[in-house]
Coordinates of C-alpha atoms in Angstrom, one line a residue:
X24 CA 0.0 0.0 0.0
X25 CA 1.3 3.5 -0.7
X26 CA 2.3 5.8 2.1
X27 CA 0.3 8.7 3.3
X28 CA 2.7 11.3 1.8
X29 CA 2.1 14.6 0.0
X30 CA 3.0 13.0 -3.3
X31 CA 0.2 10.5 -2.9
X32 CA -2.4 13.2 -2.7
X33 CA -0.9 15.9 -5.0
X34 CA -3.6 15.4 -7.5
X35 CA -6.5 15.2 -4.9
X36 CA -9.6 13.4 -6.0
X37 CA -8.5 13.6 -9.7
X38 CA -6.2 10.6 -8.9
X39 CA -9.3 8.5 -8.1
X40 CA -10.8 8.5 -11.5
X41 CA -14.3 7.3 -12.0
X42 CA -14.1 4.6 -14.6
X43 CA -16.4 1.6 -14.9
X44 CA -19.8 1.2 -13.4
X45 CA -20.9 -1.2 -10.7
X46 CA -24.0 -3.4 -11.0
X47 CA -25.8 -1.2 -8.5
X48 CA -25.3 1.9 -10.7
X49 CA -22.4 3.3 -8.6
X50 CA -19.1 4.2 -10.2
X51 CA -15.9 2.4 -9.2
X52 CA -12.4 3.8 -8.8
X53 CA -9.9 3.2 -11.5
X54 CA -8.2 0.1 -10.1
X55 CA -5.4 0.5 -12.7
X56 CA -4.4 3.8 -11.1
X57 CA -1.0 3.7 -9.4
X58 CA -2.7 5.0 -6.2
X59 CA -5.0 2.3 -4.9
X60 CA -4.6 3.3 -1.2
X61 CA -8.3 4.1 -0.7
X62 CA -9.4 0.8 -2.3
X63 CA -6.9 -1.2 -0.2
X64 CA -8.2 0.4 3.0
X65 CA -11.8 -0.2 2.2
X66 CA -11.3 -3.9 1.3
X67 CA -8.7 -4.9 3.9
X68 CA -9.9 -3.4 7.2
X69 CA -13.1 -4.2 9.0
X70 CA -12.7 -2.5 12.4
X71 CA -13.8 1.1 13.0
X72 CA -13.2 3.8 15.6
X73 CA -16.1 5.6 17.2
X74 CA -16.3 8.2 14.4
X75 CA -16.9 5.4 11.9
X76 CA -13.5 5.6 10.3
X77 CA -11.5 2.4 9.7
X78 CA -7.8 2.1 10.6
X79 CA -5.7 1.8 7.6
X80 CA -4.0 -1.5 6.6
X81 CA -0.3 -1.1 7.4
X82 CA 2.4 -2.5 5.2
X83 CA 3.8 -6.0 6.0
X84 CA 6.9 -4.5 7.4
X85 CA 4.9 -2.5 10.0
X86 CA 2.5 -5.2 11.1
X87 CA 2.9 -5.8 14.9
X88 CA 2.7 -9.3 16.2
X89 CA -0.3 -10.4 18.1
X90 CA 1.8 -10.8 21.3
X91 CA 3.1 -7.2 20.9
X92 CA -0.5 -5.9 20.5
X93 CA -1.6 -7.7 23.6
X94 CA 1.3 -6.3 25.5
X95 CA 0.4 -2.8 24.5
X96 CA -3.2 -3.4 25.5
X97 CA -2.0 -4.5 29.0
X98 CA 0.3 -1.4 29.3
X99 CA -2.7 0.8 28.5
X100 CA -4.9 -1.0 31.0
X101 CA -2.2 -0.8 33.6
X102 CA -1.8 3.0 33.2
X103 CA -5.6 3.4 33.4
X104 CA -5.7 1.4 36.6
X105 CA -2.9 3.5 38.0
X106 CA -4.9 6.6 37.2
X107 CA -8.0 5.3 38.9
X108 CA -6.0 4.5 42.0
X109 CA -4.6 8.0 41.9
X110 CA -8.1 9.4 41.9
X111 CA -9.2 7.3 44.8
X112 CA -6.1 8.2 46.8
X113 CA -5.9 11.9 46.1
X114 CA -9.5 13.0 45.3
X115 CA -11.9 10.7 47.1
X116 CA -13.8 14.0 47.7
X117 CA -15.1 13.7 44.2
X118 CA -17.4 11.0 45.4
X119 CA -17.4 7.3 46.2
X120 CA -17.9 6.4 42.6
X121 CA -15.3 8.8 41.2
X122 CA -13.6 6.0 39.1
X123 CA -16.9 4.7 37.6
X124 CA -16.9 7.5 35.0
X125 CA -13.8 5.8 33.5
X126 CA -15.2 2.3 33.5
X127 CA -16.6 2.5 30.0
X128 CA -13.2 3.1 28.5
X129 CA -11.6 0.6 30.8
X130 CA -14.1 -2.0 29.7
X131 CA -13.3 -1.3 26.0
X132 CA -9.6 -2.1 26.6
X133 CA -10.5 -5.2 28.6
X134 CA -12.8 -6.4 25.8
X135 CA -10.0 -5.8 23.3
X136 CA -7.6 -7.9 25.3
X137 CA -10.0 -10.7 25.8
X138 CA -10.7 -10.8 22.0
X139 CA -7.0 -10.9 21.2
X140 CA -6.2 -13.5 23.8
X141 CA -8.8 -15.9 22.3
X142 CA -6.6 -15.9 19.2
X143 CA -3.6 -17.3 20.9
X144 CA -2.8 -21.0 21.3
X145 CA -2.1 -21.9 17.7
X146 CA -5.6 -23.3 17.0
X147 CA -6.3 -20.8 14.2
X148 CA -4.5 -20.3 10.8
X149 CA -1.7 -17.8 11.0
X150 CA -3.4 -15.7 8.3
X151 CA -6.6 -15.2 10.3
X152 CA -4.5 -14.4 13.4
X153 CA -2.5 -11.8 11.6
X154 CA -5.6 -10.3 10.0
X155 CA -7.2 -10.0 13.5
X156 CA -4.1 -8.4 14.8
X157 CA -4.0 -5.8 12.0
X158 CA -7.7 -5.1 12.6
X159 CA -7.3 -4.4 16.3
X160 CA -9.0 -1.3 17.7
X161 CA -5.9 -0.7 19.9
X162 CA -4.5 2.2 17.8
X163 CA -7.8 4.1 18.4
X164 CA -7.8 3.2 22.2
X165 CA -4.2 4.3 22.5
X166 CA -5.0 7.6 20.7
X167 CA -7.8 8.3 23.1
X168 CA -5.6 7.5 26.1
X169 CA -2.8 9.7 24.7
X170 CA -5.2 12.6 24.3
X171 CA -6.5 12.0 27.8
X172 CA -3.0 12.3 29.2
X173 CA -2.7 15.7 27.6
X174 CA -6.0 17.0 29.0
X175 CA -6.8 18.9 32.2
X176 CA -9.2 18.0 34.9
X177 CA -10.7 14.9 33.2
X178 CA -14.1 13.9 34.7
X179 CA -15.2 11.1 32.4
X180 CA -14.4 9.0 29.3
X181 CA -16.7 7.5 26.7
X182 CA -19.7 9.4 28.1
X183 CA -23.0 9.5 26.2
X184 CA -24.8 12.9 25.8
X185 CA -28.3 13.5 24.4
X186 CA -29.5 16.5 22.5
X187 CA -33.3 15.6 22.5
X188 CA -34.0 15.2 26.2
X189 CA -37.8 15.6 25.8
X190 CA -38.0 12.8 23.3
X191 CA -35.8 10.4 25.3
X192 CA -37.3 7.1 26.2
X193 CA -36.0 6.1 29.7
X194 CA -37.5 2.6 29.6
X195 CA -35.0 -0.1 30.1
X196 CA -33.6 -1.7 26.9
X197 CA -35.4 0.9 24.8
X198 CA -33.7 3.5 22.5
X199 CA -33.1 6.7 24.4
X200 CA -33.1 9.2 21.5
X201 CA -30.4 10.9 19.5
X202 CA -27.1 10.9 21.2
X203 CA -23.3 11.0 20.8
X204 CA -20.4 9.7 22.7
X205 CA -17.7 12.0 24.0
X206 CA -14.3 10.3 24.3
X207 CA -12.9 12.6 26.9
X208 CA -14.8 15.0 29.2
X209 CA -12.2 17.5 30.5
X210 CA -11.9 20.8 32.2
X211 CA -14.5 19.8 34.8
X212 CA -17.0 19.1 32.0
X213 CA -16.5 22.3 30.0
X214 CA -14.4 20.7 27.3
X215 CA -15.4 17.7 25.1
X216 CA -12.6 15.9 23.2
X217 CA -13.3 13.6 20.3
X218 CA -10.6 11.4 18.8
X219 CA -10.5 9.8 15.3
X220 CA -7.7 7.8 13.8
X221 CA -8.9 8.5 10.2
X222 CA -6.1 9.3 7.8
X223 CA -5.7 11.5 4.7
X224 CA -6.2 8.5 2.5
X225 CA -9.3 7.2 4.2
X226 CA -10.8 10.7 4.2
X227 CA -10.1 11.0 0.4
X228 CA -11.7 7.7 -0.1
X229 CA -14.9 8.8 1.7
X230 CA -15.1 11.9 -0.5
X231 CA -14.5 9.9 -3.6
X232 CA -17.1 7.3 -2.6
X233 CA -19.6 10.1 -2.0
X234 CA -18.8 11.4 -5.5
X235 CA -19.5 8.0 -7.1
X236 CA -22.8 7.6 -5.2
X237 CA -24.0 11.1 -6.1
X238 CA -22.9 10.6 -9.7
X239 CA -24.8 7.3 -10.0
X240 CA -27.9 8.9 -8.5
X241 CA -27.8 11.9 -11.0
X242 CA -27.3 9.4 -13.9
X243 CA -30.3 7.3 -13.0
X244 CA -32.7 9.8 -11.5
X245 CA -34.2 12.9 -13.0
X246 CA -33.5 15.7 -10.6
X247 CA -34.4 18.5 -13.0
X248 CA -37.6 19.3 -11.1
X249 CA -35.9 19.3 -7.7
X250 CA -34.9 22.5 -5.9
X251 CA -31.1 22.7 -5.9
X252 CA -31.1 23.2 -2.1
X253 CA -32.9 20.0 -1.6
X254 CA -30.6 17.8 -3.7
X255 CA -28.7 15.0 -1.9
X256 CA -25.4 16.6 -2.9
X257 CA -26.4 19.7 -1.0
X258 CA -28.0 18.3 2.2
X259 CA -26.5 14.8 2.6
X260 CA -22.9 15.3 1.6
X261 CA -21.6 16.5 4.9
X262 CA -23.3 13.6 6.8
X263 CA -21.7 11.1 4.4
X264 CA -18.3 12.2 5.8
X265 CA -17.9 10.4 9.1
X266 CA -15.9 13.0 11.0
X267 CA -18.2 15.8 9.8
X268 CA -21.3 13.9 10.9
X269 CA -19.7 13.2 14.3
X270 CA -18.8 16.9 14.7
X271 CA -22.3 17.9 13.9
X272 CA -23.7 15.5 16.5
X273 CA -21.3 16.8 19.1
X274 CA -22.3 20.4 18.4
X275 CA -26.0 19.4 18.7
X276 CA -25.4 17.7 22.1
X277 CA -23.2 20.6 23.4
X278 CA -26.0 23.1 22.6
X279 CA -28.3 20.9 24.9
X280 CA -25.9 20.8 27.8
X281 CA -24.6 23.4 30.2
X282 CA -21.9 23.0 32.8
X283 CA -21.7 25.9 35.3
X284 CA -24.2 27.7 33.0
X285 CA -21.9 27.4 30.0
X286 CA -22.0 25.1 26.9
X287 CA -19.0 22.8 26.6
X288 CA -16.5 23.6 23.9
X289 CA -15.5 20.9 21.5
X290 CA -12.1 19.7 20.4
X291 CA -11.6 17.2 17.6
X292 CA -8.3 15.3 17.7
X293 CA -7.2 14.0 14.3
X294 CA -3.6 12.8 15.0
X295 CA -3.3 11.1 11.6
X296 CA -4.6 13.9 9.4
X297 CA -2.1 16.2 7.8
X298 CA -3.7 19.4 6.4
X299 CA -2.3 21.4 3.5
X300 CA -1.7 18.5 1.2
X301 CA -4.9 18.7 -0.7
X302 CA -7.8 21.2 -0.8
X303 CA -10.4 18.4 -0.4
X304 CA -9.2 17.5 3.1
X305 CA -8.7 21.2 4.0
X306 CA -12.4 21.9 3.0
X307 CA -13.6 19.0 5.2
X308 CA -11.6 20.5 8.2
X309 CA -13.1 23.9 7.5
X310 CA -16.6 22.4 7.5
X311 CA -15.9 21.0 11.0
X312 CA -14.5 24.3 12.2
X313 CA -17.6 26.1 10.9
X314 CA -19.6 24.1 13.5
X315 CA -17.6 25.8 16.3
X316 CA -15.3 22.8 16.8
X317 CA -11.5 23.2 17.3
X318 CA -9.6 20.8 15.1
X319 CA -6.2 19.5 16.2
X320 CA -4.3 17.7 13.4
X321 CA -1.0 15.7 13.5
X322 CA 1.4 18.7 13.6
X323 CA -0.5 20.3 16.6
X324 CA -0.8 17.2 18.8
X325 CA 1.1 18.0 22.0
X326 CA 3.9 15.8 23.2
X327 CA 3.0 13.3 25.9
X328 CA 4.0 14.4 29.4
X329 CA 5.5 12.1 32.0
X330 CA 2.9 9.9 33.6
X331 CA 3.1 11.5 37.0
X332 CA 2.7 15.0 35.5
X333 CA -0.2 13.7 33.3
X334 CA -2.1 12.3 36.3
X335 CA -1.7 15.5 38.2
X336 CA -3.1 17.5 35.4
X337 CA -5.8 15.0 34.6
X338 CA -7.2 15.1 38.1
X339 CA -7.0 18.9 38.1
X340 CA -7.4 21.4 40.9
X341 CA -10.7 21.3 42.7
X342 CA -11.0 24.9 43.8
X343 CA -9.9 26.9 40.7
X344 CA -11.9 30.1 40.2
X345 CA -13.0 30.7 43.8
X346 CA -13.6 34.3 44.7
X347 CA -11.4 36.0 47.3
X348 CA -14.4 36.1 49.7
X349 CA -16.3 32.9 50.1
X350 CA -20.0 32.7 51.1
X351 CA -20.7 29.8 53.5
X352 CA -24.2 28.5 53.6
X353 CA -26.0 26.9 56.6
X354 CA -25.3 23.3 55.5
X355 CA -21.5 24.0 55.6
X356 CA -21.7 26.0 58.8
X357 CA -23.2 22.9 60.5
X358 CA -20.7 20.6 58.9
X359 CA -17.8 22.6 60.3
X360 CA -19.0 22.4 63.9
X361 CA -20.4 18.8 63.8
X362 CA -18.9 16.2 66.0
X363 CA -18.9 13.8 63.0
X364 CA -16.4 16.1 61.4
X365 CA -14.0 16.3 64.3
X366 CA -14.2 13.3 66.6
X367 CA -14.7 9.5 66.4
X368 CA -18.4 9.4 67.2
X369 CA -19.6 6.2 68.8
X370 CA -22.7 4.8 67.1
X371 CA -25.8 4.8 69.2
X372 CA -28.9 2.5 68.8
X373 CA -31.1 5.5 68.2
X374 CA -29.1 6.9 65.4
X375 CA -31.0 7.0 62.1
X376 CA -29.6 5.7 58.9
X377 CA -28.1 9.0 57.7
X378 CA -26.1 9.4 60.9
X379 CA -24.8 5.8 60.8
X380 CA -23.7 6.4 57.2
X381 CA -21.8 9.5 58.2
X382 CA -20.0 7.6 60.9
X383 CA -18.9 4.9 58.4
X384 CA -17.8 7.4 55.8
X385 CA -15.8 9.9 57.9
X386 CA -12.7 7.7 58.7
X387 CA -12.1 7.3 55.0
X388 CA -13.3 10.6 53.7
X389 CA -12.3 13.0 56.5
X390 CA -14.4 15.9 55.5
X391 CA -12.5 18.7 57.1
X392 CA -8.9 18.0 56.1
X393 CA -9.7 16.4 52.8
X394 CA -12.4 18.8 51.5
X395 CA -13.5 21.8 53.6
X396 CA -10.2 23.1 54.8
X397 CA -8.7 23.0 51.3
X398 CA -11.8 24.6 49.9
X399 CA -11.8 27.5 52.3
X400 CA -8.0 27.8 52.2
X401 CA -6.9 31.3 53.3
X402 CA -10.0 32.9 51.8
X403 CA -12.0 35.4 53.9
X404 CA -15.3 33.8 54.9
X405 CA -18.7 35.3 55.2
X406 CA -22.3 34.1 55.7
X407 CA -25.7 35.9 55.6
X408 CA -27.5 36.8 58.8
X409 CA -30.3 34.4 58.0
X410 CA -27.9 31.5 57.6
X411 CA -26.1 32.4 60.9
X412 CA -29.4 32.7 62.7
X413 CA -30.7 29.4 61.5
X414 CA -27.4 27.7 62.3
X415 CA -27.5 29.1 65.9
X416 CA -31.1 27.9 66.3
X417 CA -30.2 24.3 65.3
X418 CA -27.0 24.2 67.4
X419 CA -28.7 25.7 70.5
X420 CA -31.6 23.2 70.1
X421 CA -29.8 19.8 69.5
X422 CA -26.1 20.5 69.5
X423 CA -23.7 18.7 71.9
X424 CA -21.5 20.8 74.2
X425 CA -18.6 20.4 71.9
X426 CA -20.6 21.4 68.9
X427 CA -21.8 24.5 70.8
X428 CA -18.2 25.3 71.7
X429 CA -17.0 25.1 68.1
X430 CA -19.9 27.3 67.0
X431 CA -18.9 30.0 69.5
X432 CA -15.3 29.9 68.3
X433 CA -16.1 29.8 64.6
X434 CA -18.5 32.8 64.8
X435 CA -16.2 34.8 67.1
X436 CA -18.6 35.2 70.0
X437 CA -15.7 36.6 72.0
X438 CA -14.8 39.6 70.0
X439 CA -11.6 40.2 72.0
X440 CA -9.9 37.1 70.5
X441 CA -7.5 37.3 67.6
X442 CA -7.7 35.0 64.6
X443 CA -4.7 33.1 65.9
X444 CA -6.4 32.6 69.3
X445 CA -9.6 31.3 67.6
X446 CA -7.6 28.8 65.5
X447 CA -5.7 27.6 68.6
X448 CA -9.0 27.2 70.6
X449 CA -10.6 25.3 67.8
X450 CA -7.7 22.8 67.8
X451 CA -8.8 21.8 71.3
X452 CA -12.1 20.5 69.9
X453 CA -10.8 18.4 66.9
X454 CA -8.7 15.3 66.2
X455 CA -7.6 16.9 63.0
X456 CA -4.8 19.5 62.4
X457 CA -6.3 23.0 61.9
X458 CA -4.7 25.1 59.1
X459 CA -2.8 28.0 60.6
X460 CA -4.2 30.3 57.8
X461 CA -7.8 29.5 58.4
X462 CA -9.7 32.8 58.4
X463 CA -11.7 32.8 61.6
X464 CA -14.1 34.1 62.6
X465 CA -16.7 33.8 59.8
X466 CA -18.1 37.2 59.3
X467 CA -21.9 37.8 59.2
X468 CA -22.9 40.1 56.3
X469 CA -24.1 43.5 57.5
X470 CA -25.9 44.3 54.2
X471 CA -29.6 43.7 53.8
X472 CA -29.2 40.6 51.5
X473 CA -32.7 41.2 50.0
X474 CA -31.8 44.7 48.9
X475 CA -28.5 43.6 47.5
X476 CA -30.1 40.8 45.5
X477 CA -33.0 42.8 44.1
X478 CA -30.8 45.7 43.0
X479 CA -27.8 43.9 41.5
X480 CA -29.2 40.8 39.8
X481 CA -30.7 40.2 36.3
X482 CA -34.4 39.6 35.9
X483 CA -34.1 35.8 36.0
X484 CA -33.0 36.0 39.6
X485 CA -36.6 36.7 40.5
X486 CA -37.7 33.4 39.0
X487 CA -34.9 31.7 40.9
X488 CA -35.9 33.4 44.2
X489 CA -39.5 32.1 43.9
X490 CA -38.2 28.5 43.9
X491 CA -36.2 29.0 47.1
X492 CA -37.0 29.1 50.8
X493 CA -36.3 32.5 52.5
X494 CA -33.0 31.2 54.0
X495 CA -31.8 29.9 50.6
X496 CA -32.8 33.1 48.9
X497 CA -30.7 34.9 51.4
X498 CA -27.6 32.7 50.8
X499 CA -27.6 32.1 47.1
X500 CA -28.9 35.4 45.8
X501 CA -26.5 37.3 48.1
X502 CA -23.6 35.2 46.8
X503 CA -24.7 35.8 43.2
X504 CA -25.1 39.6 43.7
X505 CA -21.8 40.1 45.4
X506 CA -19.8 37.8 43.0
X507 CA -18.8 35.5 45.9
X508 CA -18.4 31.7 45.5
X509 CA -21.1 30.0 47.6
X510 CA -20.0 26.8 49.3
X511 CA -22.9 24.4 50.0
X512 CA -23.8 20.7 50.3
X513 CA -27.4 21.4 49.3
X514 CA -27.5 19.5 46.0
X515 CA -31.2 19.9 45.6
X516 CA -31.1 23.7 45.7
X517 CA -28.2 23.9 43.3
X518 CA -30.1 21.8 40.8
X519 CA -33.2 24.0 41.2
X520 CA -31.2 27.1 40.5
X521 CA -29.5 25.6 37.4
X522 CA -32.8 24.3 36.1
X523 CA -34.5 27.7 36.3
X524 CA -31.6 29.6 34.7
X525 CA -31.2 27.0 31.9
X526 CA -34.9 27.2 31.2
X527 CA -34.9 31.0 31.0
X528 CA -31.8 31.2 28.7
X529 CA -32.2 30.8 24.9
X530 CA -30.9 27.5 23.6
X531 CA -27.3 27.7 22.5
X532 CA -26.4 30.7 24.6
X533 CA -24.3 30.6 27.8
X534 CA -26.2 31.5 30.9
X535 CA -25.3 33.6 34.0
X536 CA -25.9 32.4 37.5
X537 CA -24.3 32.3 41.0
X538 CA -20.9 30.7 41.4
X539 CA -21.5 27.7 43.5
X540 CA -19.1 25.0 44.7
X541 CA -21.0 21.8 45.7
X542 CA -19.4 19.9 48.6
X543 CA -19.9 16.2 47.7
X544 CA -21.0 15.2 51.1
X545 CA -23.0 16.6 54.1
X546 CA -22.7 16.4 57.8
X547 CA -25.4 16.6 60.5
X548 CA -25.1 17.4 64.1
X549 CA -25.0 14.4 66.4
X550 CA -28.1 15.7 68.1
X551 CA -29.9 14.1 71.0
X552 CA -32.1 11.1 71.4
X553 CA -35.8 12.2 71.0
X554 CA -37.0 10.8 74.4
X555 CA -34.1 12.4 76.2
X556 CA -34.1 15.9 74.7
X557 CA -33.8 18.7 77.2
X558 CA -36.9 20.4 75.7
X559 CA -39.0 17.8 77.5
X560 CA -41.3 17.0 74.6
X561 CA -41.9 13.4 73.5
X562 CA -41.4 13.0 70.7
X563 CA -39.1 16.0 70.4
X564 CA -40.7 18.6 68.1
X565 CA -37.4 20.5 67.8
X566 CA -35.6 17.4 66.6
X567 CA -38.4 16.9 64.1
X568 CA -37.9 20.5 62.9
X569 CA -34.2 19.8 62.4
X570 CA -34.8 16.7 60.4
X571 CA -37.3 18.6 58.3
X572 CA -34.6 21.2 57.6
X573 CA -32.1 18.6 56.6

């Protein structure tokens, strides 16, 4: 087979002359032409990557042995397993199922290994074994993994996205509507990366094949009465090119998805495409760029970083973009003073399921040193008056003595104490080391949060406010109006806010909303057993009120 060189494509599609006619009316390429690369690819390779392109048949001199391909598969799988362990060890805070988002890609690699290993043992003819080896999907999997190692803050691989959510059928084993698969979801979800191992030769073949099909159609069918804009050549040509169709599907899905109120940007990695060699390929790339997709070809593919550096970049930084002043909501105020966050709480018979779950999770997760202290860092901290009032009510009602003591320190009840003294006193009530730069006390906002919110926010904020309780209006609208990052563990409220803002923003446009960082776990106060509560009521109405709040 001829190489993928500039000389091979100097004549563009003119080299693939249309001579002879197939039985189905389509035209065939001139098989006597010295350049039969496209024909060889089409006839010799049966495997495809996710964009629909087939890997090219290599020359005999470049064919890797089956054992070598299996070895490379195992290396890839080993690196992926190391990355998953890295996530568990360094960023357990992303959730207990943090590595599940990479299982789809891992399973693809495992399936490839199983398929190749079944060919070993000498029970198959060597020719079939060699054909299977050359048809392996490993080059595509390696290309995806190499692109992943060059990405930042990767959150998923091989993830499916839909662009017609209303038409989606959620019944089991039923089609779920139009969708596309994103090979790499990076930048915390804001960047989608698609990889294709299609080559110049294969892309030229697709264009040539399209020309034959359209030529056959125009020969047999009378299109003289058709509007030119409705002809197959006008409307179907782009979709006949695999990478253009994939790019269009990605663009459709991205317009239906928002992450932090923004639509993901799309990057198409084409490591085997070399532009500038023929106008046909350059036009295809321009068609993709016209969809708002960034195209990265062979000469722009970045070099692979060392594995340790790659893993560090792939996991990313959790607290990028936080404002200088952080707005703390009531759920986090309670988590900071909870005994569950600072001591080894003994499980009691009267603990409900949520409390028992927190006891089991804390030794492994360690909320304060693993999540909240790094999130707060050395930022100045503030909360609204409504949040502080509600927190005090709950602590005063059901808090233990140690929880009350932490609350007094955190909120600076003794105004004569310095920040250093408050940090020192807080250490006395925790088994964890307290960061020396923790900014205590947490300030209570003096401004009327209602006035701030109504005078500084866009009109959609009124729709958001109507969905929230008064305390959550105070917290989230204040953070939005002042440009503060709001730290919360209230996942339900965050989803409500995003839903309202997304619904009020025209499709395809980025939205604006409060900057919110969602803590992946919550903490309750230990509380008191209902029949022993100091309020004297059986059952304790104050405990019931607290559970209702949570």
